[in-house]
CSV table of C-alpha atoms and ligand atoms in Angstrom, one decimal:
chain,number,residue,atom,x,y,z
A,1,MET,CA,0.2,0.2,0.1
A,2,GLU,CA,1.3,3.5,-0.5
A,3,ILE,CA,-0.6,6.9,0.0
A,4,TYR,CA,0.6,10.3,-1.1
A,5,ALA,CA,-0.5,13.8,-0.3
A,6,VAL,CA,0.0,17.2,-2.2
A,7,ARG,CA,0.0,20.1,-0.4
A,8,ILE,CA,-2.1,22.5,-2.6
A,9,ARG,CA,-0.9,25.9,-4.2
A,10,ASP,CA,-2.5,28.3,-6.3
A,11,MET,CA,-2.0,28.0,-9.9
A,12,CYS,CA,-3.2,30.3,-12.9
A,13,LEU,CA,-6.0,29.2,-14.9
A,14,LYS,CA,-3.9,29.3,-18.2
A,15,GLU,CA,-2.1,26.3,-16.4
A,16,VAL,CA,-4.9,24.7,-15.1
A,17,ASN,CA,-6.6,24.6,-18.5
A,18,ASN,CA,-3.4,23.4,-20.2
A,19,ILE,CA,-2.9,20.4,-18.2
A,20,CYS,CA,-6.8,19.5,-18.6
A,21,SER,CA,-6.5,19.4,-22.4
A,22,SER,CA,-4.1,16.0,-21.9
A,23,PHE,CA,-7.4,15.0,-20.1
A,24,SER,CA,-10.0,12.6,-21.6
A,25,SER,CA,-13.4,14.5,-22.8
A,26,GLU,CA,-15.2,13.1,-20.0
A,27,LYS,CA,-12.5,14.4,-17.4
A,28,LYS,CA,-12.5,17.7,-19.1
A,29,TYR,CA,-16.1,17.7,-18.6
A,30,THR,CA,-15.9,16.9,-14.9
A,31,LEU,CA,-13.3,19.1,-14.3
A,32,GLU,CA,-15.1,22.2,-16.0
A,33,LYS,CA,-18.2,21.7,-13.7
A,34,TYR,CA,-16.5,22.8,-11.1
A,35,THR,CA,-16.7,26.5,-11.4
A,36,ASN,CA,-14.5,27.5,-8.1
A,37,LYS,CA,-11.1,27.5,-9.3
A,38,LEU,CA,-9.6,25.8,-6.1
A,39,ASP,CA,-12.2,22.6,-6.7
A,40,ARG,CA,-10.7,22.6,-10.0
A,41,ILE,CA,-7.1,22.3,-8.8
A,42,ARG,CA,-7.7,19.8,-6.4
A,43,SER,CA,-9.6,17.5,-8.5
A,44,LEU,CA,-7.0,17.9,-11.5
A,45,LEU,CA,-4.1,17.0,-8.7
A,46,GLY,CA,-6.0,14.1,-7.9
A,47,GLU,CA,-5.7,12.8,-11.6
A,48,LEU,CA,-2.2,13.9,-11.9
A,49,LEU,CA,-1.4,11.9,-8.7
A,50,ILE,CA,-3.5,8.9,-9.6
A,51,ARG,CA,-1.9,9.1,-13.6
A,52,THR,CA,1.8,8.7,-12.4
A,53,VAL,CA,1.6,6.6,-9.8
A,54,ALA,CA,-0.5,4.2,-12.4
A,55,ILE,CA,2.1,5.0,-15.0
A,56,ASN,CA,5.2,4.3,-12.7
A,57,ARG,CA,3.9,1.3,-11.1
A,58,LEU,CA,2.5,-0.6,-14.2
A,59,ARG,CA,5.0,0.7,-16.4
A,60,ILE,CA,2.0,1.6,-18.9
A,61,ASP,CA,1.9,4.8,-21.1
A,62,ASN,CA,-0.5,7.8,-20.2
A,63,ASN,CA,-2.6,7.2,-23.0
A,64,SER,CA,-3.4,4.0,-22.2
A,65,LEU,CA,-4.9,4.7,-18.8
A,66,THR,CA,-8.6,4.9,-19.3
A,67,PHE,CA,-10.7,5.4,-16.2
A,68,ASP,CA,-14.4,4.5,-15.2
A,69,LYS,CA,-16.6,4.5,-12.3
A,70,ASN,CA,-18.9,2.2,-10.5
A,71,GLN,CA,-22.6,2.9,-10.4
A,72,PHE,CA,-21.9,5.0,-7.1
A,73,GLY,CA,-19.0,7.0,-8.7
A,74,LYS,CA,-16.2,5.2,-7.2
A,75,PRO,CA,-13.1,5.5,-10.3
A,76,PHE,CA,-11.7,2.9,-11.2
A,77,LEU,CA,-8.3,2.1,-13.6
A,78,LYS,CA,-9.9,-0.2,-16.7
A,79,GLY,CA,-8.2,-3.4,-17.2
A,80,TYR,CA,-6.0,-3.3,-14.1
A,81,PRO,CA,-8.7,-5.0,-11.4
A,82,LYS,CA,-5.8,-5.6,-9.0
A,83,PHE,CA,-4.6,-2.0,-9.1
A,84,HIS,CA,-6.9,-0.1,-6.5
A,85,PHE,CA,-7.0,3.5,-5.5
A,86,ASN,CA,-9.1,5.9,-3.6
A,87,ILE,CA,-8.7,10.1,-3.6
A,88,SER,CA,-9.8,12.4,-1.4
A,89,HIS,CA,-9.4,16.0,-1.3
A,90,SER,CA,-10.2,18.8,1.7
A,91,GLY,CA,-8.7,22.5,2.2
A,92,ASP,CA,-5.4,22.4,1.0
A,93,TYR,CA,-4.6,18.8,0.9
A,94,VAL,CA,-5.1,16.3,-2.1
A,95,VAL,CA,-4.5,12.6,-0.9
A,96,CYS,CA,-4.4,9.6,-2.7
A,97,ALA,CA,-4.1,5.8,-1.3
A,98,ILE,CA,-3.0,2.8,-3.8
A,99,SER,CA,-2.9,-1.2,-2.9
A,100,ASN,CA,-3.9,-4.5,-4.7
A,101,SER,CA,-6.7,-4.8,-2.7
A,102,LEU,CA,-10.1,-2.6,-2.2
A,103,ILE,CA,-9.3,0.7,-0.3
A,104,GLY,CA,-10.9,4.2,0.8
A,105,ILE,CA,-9.3,7.6,1.5
A,106,ASP,CA,-10.8,10.7,3.8
A,107,ILE,CA,-9.3,13.9,4.5
A,108,GLU,CA,-11.3,16.7,6.1
A,109,LYS,CA,-10.1,20.0,7.4
A,110,ILE,CA,-11.1,20.5,11.0
A,111,ASN,CA,-13.5,23.1,11.5
A,112,GLN,CA,-15.4,24.2,14.6
A,113,ILE,CA,-18.5,23.0,13.8
A,114,ASP,CA,-21.6,22.1,15.6
A,115,TYR,CA,-20.0,18.1,15.9
A,116,GLU,CA,-22.8,17.2,18.6
A,117,ALA,CA,-25.8,17.6,16.5
A,118,ILE,CA,-24.3,15.8,13.3
A,119,ALA,CA,-22.8,13.3,15.4
A,120,LYS,CA,-26.4,12.8,16.7
A,121,ASP,CA,-28.2,13.0,13.7
A,122,PHE,CA,-26.3,11.0,11.5
A,123,PHE,CA,-23.8,8.7,13.3
A,124,SER,CA,-24.8,5.5,15.3
A,125,SER,CA,-25.4,5.7,18.7
A,126,PRO,CA,-22.6,4.6,20.0
A,127,GLU,CA,-20.4,6.6,17.8
A,128,TYR,CA,-22.2,9.3,19.5
A,129,LEU,CA,-21.6,8.7,22.9
A,130,TYR,CA,-17.8,7.8,22.2
A,131,ILE,CA,-18.0,11.5,20.8
A,132,THR,CA,-19.7,13.7,24.0
A,133,GLN,CA,-18.8,11.3,27.0
A,134,ASN,CA,-15.7,12.4,28.9
A,135,ASP,CA,-12.6,14.0,27.9
A,136,LYS,CA,-14.8,17.7,26.6
A,137,HIS,CA,-11.9,19.4,24.7
A,138,ASN,CA,-11.2,16.4,22.9
A,139,ASN,CA,-14.4,15.9,21.4
A,140,LEU,CA,-13.9,18.0,17.9
A,141,LYS,CA,-11.0,15.6,17.2
A,142,LYS,CA,-12.7,12.3,18.0
A,143,PHE,CA,-15.9,13.7,15.9
A,144,TYR,CA,-13.3,14.3,12.8
A,145,ASN,CA,-11.4,10.7,13.7
A,146,ILE,CA,-14.7,9.6,13.5
A,147,TRP,CA,-15.8,11.1,10.4
A,148,THR,CA,-13.0,10.5,8.5
A,149,LEU,CA,-13.0,6.3,9.5
A,150,LYS,CA,-16.5,6.0,8.6
A,151,GLU,CA,-16.1,8.1,5.2
A,152,SER,CA,-13.0,5.9,4.2
A,153,PHE,CA,-15.0,2.9,4.8
A,154,ILE,CA,-18.2,4.1,2.9
A,155,LYS,CA,-15.6,4.8,0.0
A,156,CYS,CA,-13.5,1.9,0.4
A,157,CYS,CA,-16.7,-0.3,-0.3
A,158,GLY,CA,-17.6,2.4,-3.0
A,159,ILE,CA,-21.5,2.7,-2.6
A,160,GLY,CA,-21.1,6.0,-1.0
A,161,LEU,CA,-23.7,7.5,1.1
A,162,SER,CA,-26.3,4.8,-0.1
A,163,MET,CA,-25.0,3.1,3.1
A,164,PRO,CA,-26.6,4.9,5.8
A,165,LEU,CA,-23.7,6.8,8.0
A,166,ASP,CA,-26.0,5.2,11.4
A,167,THR,CA,-25.8,1.6,10.0
A,168,PHE,CA,-22.4,0.7,11.2
A,169,THR,CA,-20.2,1.8,13.8
A,170,ILE,CA,-16.4,2.4,13.8
A,171,ILE,CA,-15.3,1.4,17.6
A,172,LYS,CA,-11.7,3.1,18.0
A,173,ASN,CA,-9.3,2.0,21.2
A,174,HIS,CA,-6.3,3.9,20.6
A,175,ASN,CA,-4.7,2.5,17.7
A,176,HIS,CA,-7.0,-0.4,17.6
A,177,ILE,CA,-9.8,0.6,15.0
A,178,ARG,CA,-12.7,-1.9,14.0
A,179,VAL,CA,-16.0,-1.9,12.3
A,180,ALA,CA,-19.2,-3.6,13.3
A,181,SER,CA,-22.9,-3.8,11.9
A,182,ALA,CA,-26.0,-2.4,13.2
A,183,LYS,CA,-26.2,-5.8,15.2
A,184,GLY,CA,-22.8,-5.8,16.5
A,185,GLU,CA,-21.3,-7.9,14.4
A,186,PHE,CA,-17.5,-7.4,13.5
A,187,LYS,CA,-16.8,-6.5,10.0
A,188,THR,CA,-12.8,-8.2,10.2
A,189,ARG,CA,-11.7,-8.3,6.7
A,190,TYR,CA,-11.9,-4.2,7.2
A,191,TYR,CA,-8.3,-2.5,8.5
A,192,PHE,CA,-7.8,0.8,9.6
A,193,LYS,CA,-5.2,3.5,10.1
A,194,LEU,CA,-5.6,7.3,11.1
A,195,PHE,CA,-2.3,9.3,9.7
A,196,ASP,CA,-1.2,12.8,11.0
A,197,ILE,CA,0.0,15.1,8.1
A,198,ASP,CA,-1.3,18.0,9.4
A,199,ARG,CA,-2.7,19.0,13.2
A,200,GLU,CA,-5.4,21.1,11.1
A,201,TYR,CA,-6.6,17.6,9.1
A,202,LYS,CA,-7.8,14.3,9.9
A,203,LEU,CA,-6.8,11.8,7.5
A,204,ALA,CA,-8.1,7.7,7.5
A,205,VAL,CA,-7.7,5.1,5.1
A,206,CYS,CA,-9.4,1.7,5.2
A,207,SER,CA,-8.8,-1.3,3.4
A,208,LEU,CA,-8.5,-5.0,2.7
A,209,ASP,CA,-4.7,-4.9,3.0
A,210,ARG,CA,-3.2,-4.6,6.4
A,211,THR,CA,-0.1,-3.4,5.2
A,212,PHE,CA,-0.5,0.0,6.0
A,213,PRO,CA,2.9,2.5,5.3
A,214,GLU,CA,4.0,4.1,8.3
A,215,LYS,CA,4.3,7.6,7.2
A,216,VAL,CA,2.4,9.5,4.3
A,217,THR,CA,4.6,10.4,1.3
A,218,LEU,CA,4.3,14.1,0.6
A,219,ILE,CA,4.8,15.4,-2.9
A,220,ASN,CA,5.5,18.7,-4.2
A,221,GLN,CA,3.1,20.2,-6.2
A,222,GLU,CA,5.5,21.7,-8.7
A,223,SER,CA,7.5,18.5,-9.2
A,224,LEU,CA,4.3,16.4,-9.8
A,225,ILE,CA,3.3,19.3,-12.4
A,226,THR,CA,6.5,18.9,-14.1
A,227,ASN,CA,6.9,15.3,-13.6
A,228,TYR,CA,3.7,14.6,-15.5
A,229,TYR,CA,4.6,17.0,-18.5
A,230,ASN,CA,7.5,14.7,-18.4
A,231,LEU,CA,5.6,11.4,-18.6
A,232,VAL,CA,3.0,12.9,-21.3
A,233,SER,CA,6.0,14.0,-23.6
A,234,ASN,CA,7.6,10.9,-23.2
A,235,GLY,CA,4.6,9.0,-24.5
A,236,GLY,CA,3.9,8.5,-20.8
A,237,LEU,CA,6.7,6.5,-19.5
A,238,ALA,CA,9.1,7.7,-16.9
B,301,LIG,N1,-16.8,5.4,-3.4
B,301,LIG,C1,-15.5,5.6,-3.2
B,301,LIG,N2,-14.7,6.9,-4.2
B,301,LIG,C2,-15.4,8.0,-4.3
B,301,LIG,C3,-17.0,7.5,-4.7
B,301,LIG,C4,-17.3,6.6,-4.4
B,301,LIG,N3,-18.9,6.2,-4.5
B,301,LIG,N4,-17.2,8.6,-5.2
B,301,LIG,C5,-16.0,9.5,-6.2
B,301,LIG,N5,-15.1,9.1,-5.2
B,301,LIG,C6,-14.2,9.6,-5.0
B,301,LIG,C7,-13.9,10.5,-6.3
B,301,LIG,O1,-12.6,10.4,-6.6
B,301,LIG,C8,-13.8,12.1,-5.7
B,301,LIG,O2,-12.7,13.0,-6.5
B,301,LIG,P1,-13.0,13.7,-7.4
B,301,LIG,O3,-14.8,14.4,-7.5
B,301,LIG,O4,-12.3,14.6,-7.7
B,301,LIG,O5,-13.2,13.0,-9.0
B,301,LIG,C9,-13.5,11.4,-4.4
B,301,LIG,O6,-14.2,10.4,-4.0
B,301,LIG,C10,-14.1,12.7,-3.5
B,301,LIG,O7,-13.6,12.2,-2.2
B,301,LIG,P2,-13.8,13.5,-0.9
B,301,LIG,O8,-12.8,14.4,-1.5
B,301,LIG,O9,-13.6,12.8,0.2
B,301,LIG,O10,-15.1,14.0,-1.2
B,301,LIG,P3,-16.1,14.2,0.0
B,301,LIG,O11,-16.2,14.1,1.2
B,301,LIG,O12,-17.3,15.3,-0.4
B,301,LIG,O13,-17.3,12.8,-0.6
B,301,LIG,C11,-18.0,10.7,-1.3
B,301,LIG,C12,-16.9,11.3,-0.7
B,301,LIG,C13,-18.4,11.5,-3.0
B,301,LIG,C14,-17.3,9.3,-2.1
B,301,LIG,C15,-19.4,10.6,-0.6
B,301,LIG,O14,-19.2,9.8,0.5
B,301,LIG,C16,-19.9,11.4,-0.3
B,301,LIG,O15,-20.8,12.2,-0.7
B,301,LIG,N6,-19.8,12.4,1.1
B,301,LIG,C17,-20.6,13.3,1.7
B,301,LIG,C18,-19.5,13.6,2.8
B,301,LIG,C19,-20.4,12.8,4.1
B,301,LIG,O16,-21.4,13.7,4.4
B,301,LIG,N7,-19.5,12.7,5.0
B,301,LIG,C20,-20.4,12.2,6.3
B,301,LIG,C21,-19.1,12.2,7.4
B,301,LIG,S1,-19.1,10.3,7.5
B,302,LIG,MG1,-14.3,13.7,2.5
């Protein structure tokens, strides 16, 4: 398993559009739907990240990469069923996880939100209790831990919010994290890990693969873009 993060820096629209021109018409259309420039940059960097990793790992050229989505919108690489990946973006970060098994990743910027109301309305009762009981000054962090872990789980399963958030429970006991069904049965195939990349963010990964790296690999945005241009101009291979 590999996990990468890019810290986003602003780019001029011309450069964004220039990179977009090397993508498929479908991806171009998706990116153009983002009227907010930062949203467009986030999605663009996610695409660059996954293309660069796939090209290097699979030794195929850029033009051979065709992405598709399952019925719930989870992207996958066509023709490579053992190449699993997932992307998430929030605030100043784009992150991506790659594995030989199903995987989901979620990053969230910590905001001062009404976590108690959200947890009450959307999370399971044991999660609500875990977040709100004891240790008051850590409640917001506990909320974001549970949020990102829950979202990494639904993104790993790939079925999005068609899986109601209160139908499963994340149980976190220090670094031992598990998921249970509403009936309390543990889903033992799923492994979780929380990563610290920035104290203003929470990052969680869920996978059927338990070989988590120690750390997230940080990639500089300029290097990612330069490397991508090189890959494209070389026909795709590094
Ligand atoms: N399963 C897994 N990954 C998916 C997916 C799915 N069904 N649908 C989209 N994705 C991928 C895409 O690569 C997408 O990137 P793109 O928009 O650039 O193509 C990426 O996930 C977006 O993930 P993230 O940045 O974490 O976005 P999100 O948190 O807004 O939404 C969803 C994630 C789309 C998968 C979905 O779970 C959702 O709408 N969540 C809402 C968030 C929420 O209510 N969370 C409650 C707390 S648990
Ligand atoms: Mg998210």
